[in-house]
mmCIF file of C-alpha atoms in Angstrom:
data_model
loop_
_atom_site.group_PDB
_atom_site.id
_atom_site.type_symbol
_atom_site.label_atom_id
_atom_site.label_comp_id
_atom_site.label_asym_id
_atom_site.label_seq_id
_atom_site.Cartn_x
_atom_site.Cartn_y
_atom_site.Cartn_z
ATOM 1 C CA MET A 1 -83.555 69.847 45.837
ATOM 2 C CA LYS A 2 -86.912 68.490 46.893
ATOM 3 C CA GLN A 3 -89.793 68.891 44.452
ATOM 4 C CA ILE A 4 -93.303 68.802 45.872
ATOM 5 C CA LYS A 5 -96.371 68.985 43.665
ATOM 6 C CA ILE A 6 -99.377 70.698 45.227
ATOM 7 C CA HIS A 7 -102.895 70.412 43.743
ATOM 8 C CA SER A 8 -105.043 72.422 46.187
ATOM 9 C CA LEU A 9 -105.027 75.192 48.806
ATOM 10 C CA GLU A 10 -105.392 72.409 51.438
ATOM 11 C CA GLU A 11 -102.114 70.794 50.256
ATOM 12 C CA THR A 12 -100.393 74.204 50.350
ATOM 13 C CA GLU A 13 -101.632 74.663 53.891
ATOM 14 C CA ALA A 14 -100.425 71.204 54.885
ATOM 15 C CA LEU A 15 -96.979 71.950 53.510
ATOM 16 C CA GLY A 16 -96.802 75.307 55.329
ATOM 17 C CA LEU A 17 -97.840 73.649 58.586
ATOM 18 C CA ARG A 18 -95.212 70.925 58.105
ATOM 19 C CA ILE A 19 -92.443 73.396 57.443
ATOM 20 C CA ALA A 20 -93.536 75.533 60.404
ATOM 21 C CA SER A 21 -93.199 72.533 62.675
ATOM 22 C CA LEU A 22 -89.535 72.275 61.660
ATOM 23 C CA MET A 23 -88.656 75.993 62.159
ATOM 24 C CA GLU A 24 -86.449 77.335 64.932
ATOM 25 C CA PRO A 25 -85.783 80.943 66.020
ATOM 26 C CA GLY A 26 -83.380 82.689 63.606
ATOM 27 C CA MET A 27 -84.346 80.684 60.509
ATOM 28 C CA LEU A 28 -84.813 82.232 57.083
ATOM 29 C CA ILE A 29 -87.064 81.162 54.215
ATOM 30 C CA THR A 30 -86.820 82.820 50.816
ATOM 31 C CA LEU A 31 -89.715 82.631 48.387
ATOM 32 C CA THR A 32 -89.420 83.085 44.663
ATOM 33 C CA GLY A 33 -91.972 82.650 41.917
ATOM 34 C CA ASP A 34 -94.034 84.729 39.501
ATOM 35 C CA LEU A 35 -96.729 87.099 40.665
ATOM 36 C CA GLY A 36 -99.687 84.986 41.756
ATOM 37 C CA ALA A 37 -97.630 81.839 42.268
ATOM 38 C CA GLY A 38 -98.676 81.506 45.886
ATOM 39 C CA LYS A 39 -95.861 83.034 47.974
ATOM 40 C CA THR A 40 -98.189 84.915 50.340
ATOM 41 C CA THR A 41 -100.681 81.998 50.426
ATOM 42 C CA PHE A 42 -97.790 79.699 51.559
ATOM 43 C CA THR A 43 -96.718 82.324 54.175
ATOM 44 C CA LYS A 44 -100.255 82.392 55.595
ATOM 45 C CA SER A 45 -100.036 78.620 56.119
ATOM 46 C CA LEU A 46 -96.586 78.863 57.683
ATOM 47 C CA GLY A 47 -97.847 81.584 59.973
ATOM 48 C CA LYS A 48 -100.732 79.493 61.018
ATOM 49 C CA GLY A 49 -98.291 76.697 61.938
ATOM 50 C CA LEU A 50 -96.261 79.211 63.958
ATOM 51 C CA GLY A 51 -99.356 80.113 65.928
ATOM 52 C CA VAL A 52 -100.095 83.499 64.281
ATOM 53 C CA LYS A 53 -103.713 84.439 64.886
ATOM 54 C CA LYS A 54 -103.822 87.720 62.871
ATOM 55 C CA THR A 55 -104.611 87.754 59.175
ATOM 56 C CA ILE A 56 -101.395 87.589 57.158
ATOM 57 C CA ASN A 57 -101.362 89.595 53.926
ATOM 58 C CA SER A 58 -98.681 90.782 51.557
ATOM 59 C CA PRO A 59 -96.385 93.511 52.892
ATOM 60 C CA THR A 60 -95.744 94.844 49.365
ATOM 61 C CA PHE A 61 -96.203 98.492 50.334
ATOM 62 C CA THR A 62 -94.914 98.292 53.894
ATOM 63 C CA ILE A 63 -91.933 96.018 53.042
ATOM 64 C CA LEU A 64 -92.125 94.333 56.461
ATOM 65 C CA LYS A 65 -94.917 92.972 58.623
ATOM 66 C CA ILE A 66 -94.354 91.398 62.032
ATOM 67 C CA TYR A 67 -96.702 88.798 63.440
ATOM 68 C CA GLN A 68 -96.644 87.218 66.892
ATOM 69 C CA GLY A 69 -97.117 83.482 67.419
ATOM 70 C CA ARG A 70 -95.152 80.823 69.321
ATOM 71 C CA MET A 71 -92.234 82.794 67.813
ATOM 72 C CA PRO A 72 -92.344 85.985 65.761
ATOM 73 C CA LEU A 73 -92.851 85.821 61.989
ATOM 74 C CA TYR A 74 -91.086 88.564 60.067
ATOM 75 C CA HIS A 75 -92.677 88.701 56.618
ATOM 76 C CA MET A 76 -90.843 90.797 54.031
ATOM 77 C CA ASP A 77 -91.821 91.559 50.452
ATOM 78 C CA VAL A 78 -88.794 93.355 48.986
ATOM 79 C CA TYR A 79 -90.100 93.656 45.447
ATOM 80 C CA ARG A 80 -90.257 97.490 45.676
ATOM 81 C CA LEU A 81 -86.539 97.595 46.714
ATOM 82 C CA GLU A 82 -85.221 96.734 43.239
ATOM 83 C CA GLY A 83 -82.211 98.836 42.502
ATOM 84 C CA ILE A 84 -81.805 100.198 46.081
ATOM 85 C CA GLU A 85 -78.214 99.708 47.251
ATOM 86 C CA GLN A 86 -78.333 100.905 50.814
ATOM 87 C CA ASP A 87 -78.292 98.678 53.866
ATOM 88 C CA LEU A 88 -81.788 98.713 55.339
ATOM 89 C CA GLY A 89 -81.009 96.873 58.575
ATOM 90 C CA PHE A 90 -82.584 93.557 57.684
ATOM 91 C CA GLU A 91 -79.846 91.627 59.471
ATOM 92 C CA GLU A 92 -81.409 92.333 62.867
ATOM 93 C CA TYR A 93 -84.402 90.329 61.718
ATOM 94 C CA PHE A 94 -82.277 87.563 60.111
ATOM 95 C CA GLU A 95 -80.459 87.114 63.438
ATOM 96 C CA SER A 96 -83.564 87.393 65.632
ATOM 97 C CA ASP A 97 -85.769 85.250 67.799
ATOM 98 C CA GLY A 98 -88.220 84.626 64.966
ATOM 99 C CA VAL A 99 -88.601 83.171 61.518
ATOM 100 C CA CYS A 100 -88.016 85.435 58.487
ATOM 101 C CA VAL A 101 -89.813 84.967 55.188
ATOM 102 C CA VAL A 102 -88.519 87.056 52.306
ATOM 103 C CA GLU A 103 -90.505 87.308 49.073
ATOM 104 C CA TRP A 104 -88.435 88.426 46.001
ATOM 105 C CA PRO A 105 -85.096 87.815 47.749
ATOM 106 C CA ASN A 106 -83.079 88.473 44.525
ATOM 107 C CA PHE A 107 -83.562 92.248 45.204
ATOM 108 C CA ILE A 108 -81.575 92.079 48.465
ATOM 109 C CA GLU A 109 -79.379 89.064 47.727
ATOM 110 C CA ASP A 110 -76.207 90.752 49.024
ATOM 111 C CA GLN A 111 -77.890 91.334 52.433
ATOM 112 C CA LEU A 112 -79.173 87.751 52.898
ATOM 113 C CA PRO A 113 -77.436 85.165 55.024
ATOM 114 C CA LYS A 114 -75.916 82.336 52.970
ATOM 115 C CA ASN A 115 -77.755 79.603 54.916
ATOM 116 C CA ARG A 116 -81.453 79.455 54.323
ATOM 117 C CA LEU A 117 -84.449 77.441 53.021
ATOM 118 C CA GLU A 118 -85.066 78.474 49.459
ATOM 119 C CA ILE A 119 -88.537 77.809 48.098
ATOM 120 C CA ASP A 120 -89.352 78.424 44.436
ATOM 121 C CA ILE A 121 -93.054 78.152 43.562
ATOM 122 C CA ARG A 122 -94.138 77.536 39.932
ATOM 123 C CA ARG A 123 -97.731 77.514 38.689
ATOM 124 C CA MET A 124 -98.695 74.440 36.760
ATOM 125 C CA ASP A 125 -102.370 75.507 36.314
ATOM 126 C CA GLU A 126 -105.029 77.428 38.259
ATOM 127 C CA ASN A 127 -104.899 75.085 41.340
ATOM 128 C CA SER A 128 -101.567 73.255 40.959
ATOM 129 C CA ARG A 129 -98.099 74.349 41.929
ATOM 130 C CA VAL A 130 -94.634 72.873 42.074
ATOM 131 C CA PHE A 131 -92.613 73.746 45.164
ATOM 132 C CA ASN A 132 -88.844 73.384 44.611
ATOM 133 C CA ILE A 133 -87.280 73.392 48.035
ATOM 134 C CA SER A 134 -83.504 73.667 48.632
ATOM 135 C CA GLY A 135 -81.838 73.736 52.009
ATOM 136 C CA ILE A 136 -78.556 75.655 52.118
ATOM 137 C CA GLY A 137 -76.594 74.866 55.224
ATOM 138 C CA GLU A 138 -76.805 71.885 57.537
ATOM 139 C CA LYS A 139 -79.971 72.680 59.478
ATOM 140 C CA TYR A 140 -81.803 73.706 56.302
ATOM 141 C CA SER A 141 -80.628 70.587 54.428
ATOM 142 C CA LYS A 142 -82.055 68.558 57.296
ATOM 143 C CA ILE A 143 -85.423 70.241 56.883
ATOM 144 C CA GLU A 144 -85.340 69.557 53.110
ATOM 145 C CA GLY A 145 -84.669 65.928 53.865
ATOM 146 C CA GLU A 146 -87.601 65.720 56.266
ATOM 147 C CA LEU A 147 -90.158 66.934 53.756
#
């Protein structure tokens, strides 16, 4: 696990841009952390690095938002799916031509691919965060090592 301490929005953006530069079609990033930890803020930076021009905001009520850039960004917030057991067809996005970001992945754990980049964000104070990054699978472990 790689631990990266962030002390400003600019550093969060730099990390998002760096990770975006390492993404390939079909990759998955899961984001965990308390409410307000910075999951959507990080996703905005990742999207910017993927060439997304539209404003990225949390898909809490829509579950999924799709953004076009140099490759599609599929941004999912599955918080509202707690306790739902049915298959919602997410695998088509996980196996797609874009990058998937899933906030609150624990609610659909049984539907997620095993291999992924897991990012856990913890607040230290108002401006500081700790990003704990774990690559599961060869290509994701390589990304972890490059950060």
